Tab-separated table of C-alpha atoms in Angstrom:
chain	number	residue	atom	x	y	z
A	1	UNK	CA	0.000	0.000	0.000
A	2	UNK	CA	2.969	2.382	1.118
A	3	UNK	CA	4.305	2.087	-2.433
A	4	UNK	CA	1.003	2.436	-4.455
A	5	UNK	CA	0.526	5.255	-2.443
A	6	UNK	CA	3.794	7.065	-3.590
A	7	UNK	CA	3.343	6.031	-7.529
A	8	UNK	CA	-0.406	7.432	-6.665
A	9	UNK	CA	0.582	10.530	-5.264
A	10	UNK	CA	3.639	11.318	-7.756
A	11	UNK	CA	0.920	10.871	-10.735
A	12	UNK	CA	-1.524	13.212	-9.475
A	13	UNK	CA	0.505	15.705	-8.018
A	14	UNK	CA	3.507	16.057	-10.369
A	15	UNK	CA	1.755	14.760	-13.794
A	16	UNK	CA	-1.790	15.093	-13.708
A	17	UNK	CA	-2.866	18.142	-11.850
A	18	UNK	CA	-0.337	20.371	-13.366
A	19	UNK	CA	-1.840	19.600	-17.082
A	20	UNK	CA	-5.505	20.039	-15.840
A	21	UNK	CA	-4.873	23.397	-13.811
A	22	UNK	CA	-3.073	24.914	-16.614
A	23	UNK	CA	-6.393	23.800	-19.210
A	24	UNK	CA	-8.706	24.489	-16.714
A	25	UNK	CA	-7.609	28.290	-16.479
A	26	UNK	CA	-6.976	27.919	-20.495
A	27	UNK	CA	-10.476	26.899	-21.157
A	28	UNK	CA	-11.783	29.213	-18.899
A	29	UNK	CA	-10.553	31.545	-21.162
A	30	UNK	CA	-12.029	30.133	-24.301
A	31	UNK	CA	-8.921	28.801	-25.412
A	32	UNK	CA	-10.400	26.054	-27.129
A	33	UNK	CA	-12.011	28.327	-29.635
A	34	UNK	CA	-8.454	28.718	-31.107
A	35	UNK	CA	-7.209	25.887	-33.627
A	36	UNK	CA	-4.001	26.434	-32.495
A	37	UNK	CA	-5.088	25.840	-28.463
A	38	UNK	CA	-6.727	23.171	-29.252
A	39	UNK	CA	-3.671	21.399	-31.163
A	40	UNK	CA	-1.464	21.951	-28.195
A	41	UNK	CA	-3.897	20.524	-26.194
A	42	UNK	CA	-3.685	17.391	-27.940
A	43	UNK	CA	-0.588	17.225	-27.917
A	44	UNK	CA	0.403	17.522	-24.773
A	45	UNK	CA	-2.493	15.338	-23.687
A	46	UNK	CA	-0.541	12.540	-26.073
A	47	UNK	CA	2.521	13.661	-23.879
A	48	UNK	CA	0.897	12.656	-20.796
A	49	UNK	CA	-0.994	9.722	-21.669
A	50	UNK	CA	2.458	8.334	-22.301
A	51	UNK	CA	3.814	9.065	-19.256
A	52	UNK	CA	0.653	7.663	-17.642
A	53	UNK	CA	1.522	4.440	-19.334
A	54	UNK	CA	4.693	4.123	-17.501
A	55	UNK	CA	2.957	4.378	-14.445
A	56	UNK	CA	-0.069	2.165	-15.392
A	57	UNK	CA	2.214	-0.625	-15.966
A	58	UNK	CA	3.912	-0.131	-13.067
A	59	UNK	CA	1.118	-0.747	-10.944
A	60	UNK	CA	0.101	-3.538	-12.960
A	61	UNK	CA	3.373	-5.059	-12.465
A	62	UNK	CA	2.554	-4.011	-8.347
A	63	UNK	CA	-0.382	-5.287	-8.515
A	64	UNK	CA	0.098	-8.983	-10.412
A	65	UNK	CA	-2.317	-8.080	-13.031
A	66	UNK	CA	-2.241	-7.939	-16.549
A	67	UNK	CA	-1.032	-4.242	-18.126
A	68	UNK	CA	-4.200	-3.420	-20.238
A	69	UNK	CA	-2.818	-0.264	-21.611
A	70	UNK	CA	-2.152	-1.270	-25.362
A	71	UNK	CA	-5.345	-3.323	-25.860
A	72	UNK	CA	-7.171	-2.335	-29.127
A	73	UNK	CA	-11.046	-0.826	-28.733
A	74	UNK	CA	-12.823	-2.717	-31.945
């Protein structure tokens, strides 16, 4: 638990709040009207989803389950 903790509170804190505050305040100020906004947007969500990855399968591996990360929507 001690460990999941510290992989859970190193994702939120250090990865995933600072990319929601910062396009929180950005939407709030209609930045998704903008083409341009919006493409940054993406792309640093892409950034993050791959660094969320990393930590997905590391909690898998934690955990003893199966890393489900790469499986295919059909």
């Amino acid at each position: 638990c001690v460990e999941f903790t510290k992989i859970a509170v190193l994702i939120l804190n250090q990865k995933i709040r600072p990319f929601t505050a910062k396009w929180h305040r950005l939407s709030s100020q209609d930045a998704f009207s903008d083409p341009a906004k919006c493409e940054d947007f993406r792309k640093e969500l892409i950034e993050l989803q791959e660094v969320l990855k990393i930590y997905t399968r590391m909690l898998a591996d934690m955990a003893g389950v199966e890393d489900l990360t790469e499986l295919e929507n059909d």
